[in-house]
CSV table of C-alpha atoms and ligand atoms in Angstrom, one decimal:
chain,number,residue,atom,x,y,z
A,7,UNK,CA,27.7,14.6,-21.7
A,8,UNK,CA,24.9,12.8,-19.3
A,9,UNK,CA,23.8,15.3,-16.9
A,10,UNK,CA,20.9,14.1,-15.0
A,11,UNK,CA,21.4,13.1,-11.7
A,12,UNK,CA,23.8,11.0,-10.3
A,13,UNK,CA,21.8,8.7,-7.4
A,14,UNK,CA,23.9,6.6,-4.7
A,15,UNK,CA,21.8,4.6,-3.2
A,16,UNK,CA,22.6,3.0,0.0
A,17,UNK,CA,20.6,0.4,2.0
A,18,UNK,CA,20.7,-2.1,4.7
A,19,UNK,CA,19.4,-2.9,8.5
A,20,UNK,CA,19.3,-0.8,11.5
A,21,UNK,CA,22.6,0.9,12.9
A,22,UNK,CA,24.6,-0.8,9.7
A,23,UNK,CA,26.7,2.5,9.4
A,24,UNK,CA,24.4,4.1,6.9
A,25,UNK,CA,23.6,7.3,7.9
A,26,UNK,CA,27.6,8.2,9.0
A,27,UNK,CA,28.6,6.4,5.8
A,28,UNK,CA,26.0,8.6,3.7
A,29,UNK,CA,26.4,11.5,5.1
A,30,UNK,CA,30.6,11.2,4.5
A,31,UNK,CA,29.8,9.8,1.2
A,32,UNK,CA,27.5,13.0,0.0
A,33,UNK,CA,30.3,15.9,2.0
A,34,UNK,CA,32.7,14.2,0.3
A,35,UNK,CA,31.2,14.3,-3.4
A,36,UNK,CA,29.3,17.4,-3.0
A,37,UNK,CA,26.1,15.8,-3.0
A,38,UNK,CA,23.0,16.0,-1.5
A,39,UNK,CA,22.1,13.7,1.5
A,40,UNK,CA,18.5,12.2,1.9
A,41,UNK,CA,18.1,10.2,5.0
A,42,UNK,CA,14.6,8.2,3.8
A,43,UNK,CA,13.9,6.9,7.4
A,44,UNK,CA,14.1,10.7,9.0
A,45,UNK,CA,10.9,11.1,6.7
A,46,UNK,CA,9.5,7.7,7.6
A,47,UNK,CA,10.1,8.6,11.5
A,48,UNK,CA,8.3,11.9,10.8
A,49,UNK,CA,5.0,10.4,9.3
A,50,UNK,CA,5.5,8.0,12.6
A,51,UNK,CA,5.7,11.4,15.0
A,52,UNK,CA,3.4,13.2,13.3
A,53,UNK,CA,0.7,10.3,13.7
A,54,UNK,CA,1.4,9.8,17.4
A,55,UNK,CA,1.6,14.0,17.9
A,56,UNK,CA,-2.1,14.1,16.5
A,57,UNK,CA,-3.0,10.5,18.5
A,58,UNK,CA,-3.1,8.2,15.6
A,59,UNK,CA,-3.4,4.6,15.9
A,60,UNK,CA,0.3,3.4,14.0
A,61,UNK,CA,-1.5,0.1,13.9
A,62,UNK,CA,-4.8,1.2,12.1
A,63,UNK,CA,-3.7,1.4,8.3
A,64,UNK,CA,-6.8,3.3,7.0
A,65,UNK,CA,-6.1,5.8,9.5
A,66,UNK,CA,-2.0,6.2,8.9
A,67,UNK,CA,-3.4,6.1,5.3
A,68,UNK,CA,-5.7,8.8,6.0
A,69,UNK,CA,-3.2,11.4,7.9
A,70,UNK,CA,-0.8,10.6,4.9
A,71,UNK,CA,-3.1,11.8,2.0
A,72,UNK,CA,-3.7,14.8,4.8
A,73,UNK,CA,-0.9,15.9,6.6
A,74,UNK,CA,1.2,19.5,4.9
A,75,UNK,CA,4.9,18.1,4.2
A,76,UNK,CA,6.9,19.7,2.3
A,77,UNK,CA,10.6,18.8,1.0
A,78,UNK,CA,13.6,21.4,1.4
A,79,UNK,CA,17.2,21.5,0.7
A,80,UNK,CA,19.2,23.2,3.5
A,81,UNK,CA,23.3,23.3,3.3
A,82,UNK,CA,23.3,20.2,1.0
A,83,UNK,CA,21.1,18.2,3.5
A,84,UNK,CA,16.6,17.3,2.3
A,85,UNK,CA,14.7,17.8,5.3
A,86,UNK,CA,11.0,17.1,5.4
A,87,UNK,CA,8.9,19.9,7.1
A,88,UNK,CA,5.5,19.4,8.7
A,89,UNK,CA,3.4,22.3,8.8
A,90,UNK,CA,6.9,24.2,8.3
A,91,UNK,CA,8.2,22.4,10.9
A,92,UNK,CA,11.4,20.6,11.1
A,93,UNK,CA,10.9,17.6,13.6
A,94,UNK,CA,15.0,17.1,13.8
A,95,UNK,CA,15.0,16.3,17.8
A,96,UNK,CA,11.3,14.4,18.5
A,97,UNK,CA,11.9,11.8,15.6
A,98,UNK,CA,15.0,9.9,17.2
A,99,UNK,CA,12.6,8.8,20.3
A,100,UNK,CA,12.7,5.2,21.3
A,101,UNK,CA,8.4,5.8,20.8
A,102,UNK,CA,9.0,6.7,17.2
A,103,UNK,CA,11.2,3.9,17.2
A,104,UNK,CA,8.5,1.5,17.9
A,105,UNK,CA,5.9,3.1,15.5
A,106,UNK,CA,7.4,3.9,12.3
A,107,UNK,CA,7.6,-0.2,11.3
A,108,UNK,CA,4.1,0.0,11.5
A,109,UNK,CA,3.4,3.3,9.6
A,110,UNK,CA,6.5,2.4,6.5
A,111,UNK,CA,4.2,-1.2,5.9
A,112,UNK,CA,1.1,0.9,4.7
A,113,UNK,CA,1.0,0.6,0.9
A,114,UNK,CA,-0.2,4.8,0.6
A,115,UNK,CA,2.9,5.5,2.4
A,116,UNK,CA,5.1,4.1,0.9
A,117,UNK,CA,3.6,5.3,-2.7
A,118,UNK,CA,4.0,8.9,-1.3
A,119,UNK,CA,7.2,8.1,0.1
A,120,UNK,CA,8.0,7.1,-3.6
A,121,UNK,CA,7.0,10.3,-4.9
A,122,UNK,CA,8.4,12.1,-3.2
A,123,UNK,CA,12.1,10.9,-2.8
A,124,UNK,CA,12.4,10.4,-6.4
A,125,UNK,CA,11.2,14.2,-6.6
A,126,UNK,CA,14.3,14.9,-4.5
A,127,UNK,CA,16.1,14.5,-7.7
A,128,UNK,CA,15.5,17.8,-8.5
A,129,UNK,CA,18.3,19.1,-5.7
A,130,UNK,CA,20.8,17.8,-7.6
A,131,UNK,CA,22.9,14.5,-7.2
A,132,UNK,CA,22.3,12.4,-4.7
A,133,UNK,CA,23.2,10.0,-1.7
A,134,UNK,CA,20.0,8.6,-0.6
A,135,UNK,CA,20.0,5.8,2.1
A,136,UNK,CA,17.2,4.2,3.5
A,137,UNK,CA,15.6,-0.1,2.9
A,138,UNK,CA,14.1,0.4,-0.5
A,139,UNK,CA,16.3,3.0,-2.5
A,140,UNK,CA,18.4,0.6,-5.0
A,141,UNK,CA,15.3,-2.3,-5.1
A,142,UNK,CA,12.2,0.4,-5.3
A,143,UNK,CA,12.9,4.0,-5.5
A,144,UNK,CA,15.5,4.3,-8.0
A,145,UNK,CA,16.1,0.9,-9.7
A,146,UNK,CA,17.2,2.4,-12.3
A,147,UNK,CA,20.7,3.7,-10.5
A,148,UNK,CA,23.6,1.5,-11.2
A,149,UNK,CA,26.0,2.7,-8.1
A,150,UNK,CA,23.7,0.7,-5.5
A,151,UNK,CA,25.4,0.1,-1.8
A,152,UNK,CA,24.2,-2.4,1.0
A,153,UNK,CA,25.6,-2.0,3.9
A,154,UNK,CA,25.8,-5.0,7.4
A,155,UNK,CA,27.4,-5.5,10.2
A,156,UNK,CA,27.0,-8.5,12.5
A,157,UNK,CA,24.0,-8.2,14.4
A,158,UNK,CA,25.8,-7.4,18.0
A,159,UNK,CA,28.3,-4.5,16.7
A,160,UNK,CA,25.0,-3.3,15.5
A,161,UNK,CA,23.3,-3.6,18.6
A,162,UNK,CA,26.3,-2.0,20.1
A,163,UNK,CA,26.6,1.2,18.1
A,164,UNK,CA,22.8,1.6,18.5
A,165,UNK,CA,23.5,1.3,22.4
A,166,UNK,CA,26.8,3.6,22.4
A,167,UNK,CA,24.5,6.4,20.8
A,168,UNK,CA,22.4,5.8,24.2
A,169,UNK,CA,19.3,4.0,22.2
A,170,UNK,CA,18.2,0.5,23.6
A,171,UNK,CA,16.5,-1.0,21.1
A,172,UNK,CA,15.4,-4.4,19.8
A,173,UNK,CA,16.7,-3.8,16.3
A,174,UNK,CA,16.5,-7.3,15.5
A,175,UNK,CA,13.0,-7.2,16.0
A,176,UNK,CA,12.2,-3.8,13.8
A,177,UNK,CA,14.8,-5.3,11.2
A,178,UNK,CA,12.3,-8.7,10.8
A,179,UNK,CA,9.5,-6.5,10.7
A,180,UNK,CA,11.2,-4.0,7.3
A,181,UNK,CA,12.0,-7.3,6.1
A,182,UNK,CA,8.9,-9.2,6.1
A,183,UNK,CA,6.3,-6.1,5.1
A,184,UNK,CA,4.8,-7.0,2.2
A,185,UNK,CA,5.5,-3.8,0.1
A,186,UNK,CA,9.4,-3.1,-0.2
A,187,UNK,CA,10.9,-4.9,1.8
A,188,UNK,CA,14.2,-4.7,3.1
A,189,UNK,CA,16.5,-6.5,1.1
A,190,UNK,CA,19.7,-6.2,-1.2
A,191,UNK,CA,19.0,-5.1,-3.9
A,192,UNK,CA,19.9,-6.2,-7.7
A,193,UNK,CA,23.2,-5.2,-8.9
A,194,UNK,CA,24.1,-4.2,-5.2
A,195,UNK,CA,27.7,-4.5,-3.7
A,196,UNK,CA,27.1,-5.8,-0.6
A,197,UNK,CA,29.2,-3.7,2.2
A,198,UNK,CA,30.2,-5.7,5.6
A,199,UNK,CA,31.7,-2.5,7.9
A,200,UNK,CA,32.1,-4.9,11.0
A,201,UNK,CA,35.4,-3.6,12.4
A,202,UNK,CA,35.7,-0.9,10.4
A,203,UNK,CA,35.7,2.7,10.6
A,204,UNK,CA,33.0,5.0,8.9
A,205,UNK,CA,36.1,6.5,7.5
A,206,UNK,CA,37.6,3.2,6.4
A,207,UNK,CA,34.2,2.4,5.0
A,208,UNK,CA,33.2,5.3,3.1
A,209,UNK,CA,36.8,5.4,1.6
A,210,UNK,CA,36.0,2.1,-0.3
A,211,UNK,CA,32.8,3.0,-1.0
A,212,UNK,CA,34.2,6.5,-2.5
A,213,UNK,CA,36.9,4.9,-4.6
A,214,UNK,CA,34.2,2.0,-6.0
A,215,UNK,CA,32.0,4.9,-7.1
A,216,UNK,CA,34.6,7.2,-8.6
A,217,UNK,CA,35.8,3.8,-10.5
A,218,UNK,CA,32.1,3.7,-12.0
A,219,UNK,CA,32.0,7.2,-12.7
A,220,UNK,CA,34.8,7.3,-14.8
A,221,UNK,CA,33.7,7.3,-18.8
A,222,UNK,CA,29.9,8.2,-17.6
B,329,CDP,O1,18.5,4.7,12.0
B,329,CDP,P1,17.9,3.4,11.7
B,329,CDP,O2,18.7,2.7,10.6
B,329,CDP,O3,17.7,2.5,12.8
B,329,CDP,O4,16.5,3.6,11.0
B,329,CDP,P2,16.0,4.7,10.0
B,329,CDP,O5,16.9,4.7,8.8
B,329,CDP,O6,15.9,6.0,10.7
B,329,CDP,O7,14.6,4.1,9.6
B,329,CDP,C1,13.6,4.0,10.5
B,329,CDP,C2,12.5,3.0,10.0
B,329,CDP,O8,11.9,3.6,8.8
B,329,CDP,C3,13.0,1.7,9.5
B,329,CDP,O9,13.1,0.7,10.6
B,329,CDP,C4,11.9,1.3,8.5
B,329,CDP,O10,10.7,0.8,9.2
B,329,CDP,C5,11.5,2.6,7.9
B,329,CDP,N1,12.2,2.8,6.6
B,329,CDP,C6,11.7,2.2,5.5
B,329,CDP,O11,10.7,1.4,5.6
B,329,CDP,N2,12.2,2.5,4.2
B,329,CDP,C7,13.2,3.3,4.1
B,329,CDP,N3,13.6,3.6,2.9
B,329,CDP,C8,13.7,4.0,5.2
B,329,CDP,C9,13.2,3.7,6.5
């Protein structure tokens, strides 16, 4: 029997549906849920708390090798602490918004990033969403998930959760960095959800994976 973990990986742009989706997906299967851009929007607060340039790479670079984070599981959900400090709240600003583009395109922090979501392995199996997960993090999964949505239903979920945002412009920037980028993945199925609800969407996505599961 194999018994090391099982990873879902789910990608895709801003206010495509993944976090809902993901978090559905991982109740569902009794899985643990890692949302990769919470810890990327916690390096981003983090840097601004301590008044760190987001645009000066050495420096991001330098908080990163520095800063006390530490991963925990709590009720089935990875949270990354700072100092012991759970962020949940101050990361969802329209100011961390704006800075954690700049802090994910440093080459150190995403290399830590890397570390340390593939350690998250060790909670068990996984739903992991994020840009990278299926193209960088774990390649190696086969049940890889990109998820879209036309550009203005995304725009319009981001604004019915009371955010105004230019996502368009933070999507061009995760998908032009020159470390892992955003992009579909290899072997990906590509999810459109325009139209759709998460409920409708994570149904498929549930019966797709239970289809590949079956015989592992
Ligand atoms: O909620 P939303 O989809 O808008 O963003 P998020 O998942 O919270 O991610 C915030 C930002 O973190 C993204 O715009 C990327 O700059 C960065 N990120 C990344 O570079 N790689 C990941 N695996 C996840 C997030």
């Amino acid at each position: 029997m194999n018994t090391a973990p099982i990873i879902i990986a789910i990608d895709g742009p801003s206010a495509s549906g993944k976090s809902t989706n993901a978090r559905l997906i991982a109740r569902k299967l009794g899985y643990t849920y890692v949302d990769t851009g919470a810890m990327y929007r916690t390096l981003a607060w983090h840097c601004l708390q301590r008044g760190v340039p987001v645009r000066e790479e050495s420096a991001v670079a330098q908080v990163c090798r520095e800063w006390r984070a530490e991963l925990v599981c709590v009720e089935g959900h990875v949270r990354l602490l700072v100092d012991g400090y759970f962020p949940e709240a101050e990361i969802r600003t329209a100011e961390v918004s704006a800075a954690v583009p700049h802090v994910a395109a440093v080459p150190e922090v995403r290399h830590w990033m890397k570390l340390h979501q593939r350690d998250c392995a060790r909670f068990g199996h996984l739903v992991m969403e994020g840009r990278d997960i299926g193209s960088n993090i774990f390649p190696e999964t086969p049940y890889k998930f990109y998820l879209d949505a036309n550009p203005a239903e995304r725009q319009r979920r981001r604004e019915a959760d009371g955010v105004q945002e230019n996502l368009a412009a933070r999507d061009q920037k995760d998908s032009q960095r020159a470390v892992a980028p955003l992009k579909i993945a290899e072997g990906a199925r590509i999810i459109d959800n325009s139209g759709e609800s998460p409920e409708q969407t994570s149904a498929r996505i549930i019966a797709e994976i239970q289809r590949a599961l079956v015989g592992r």
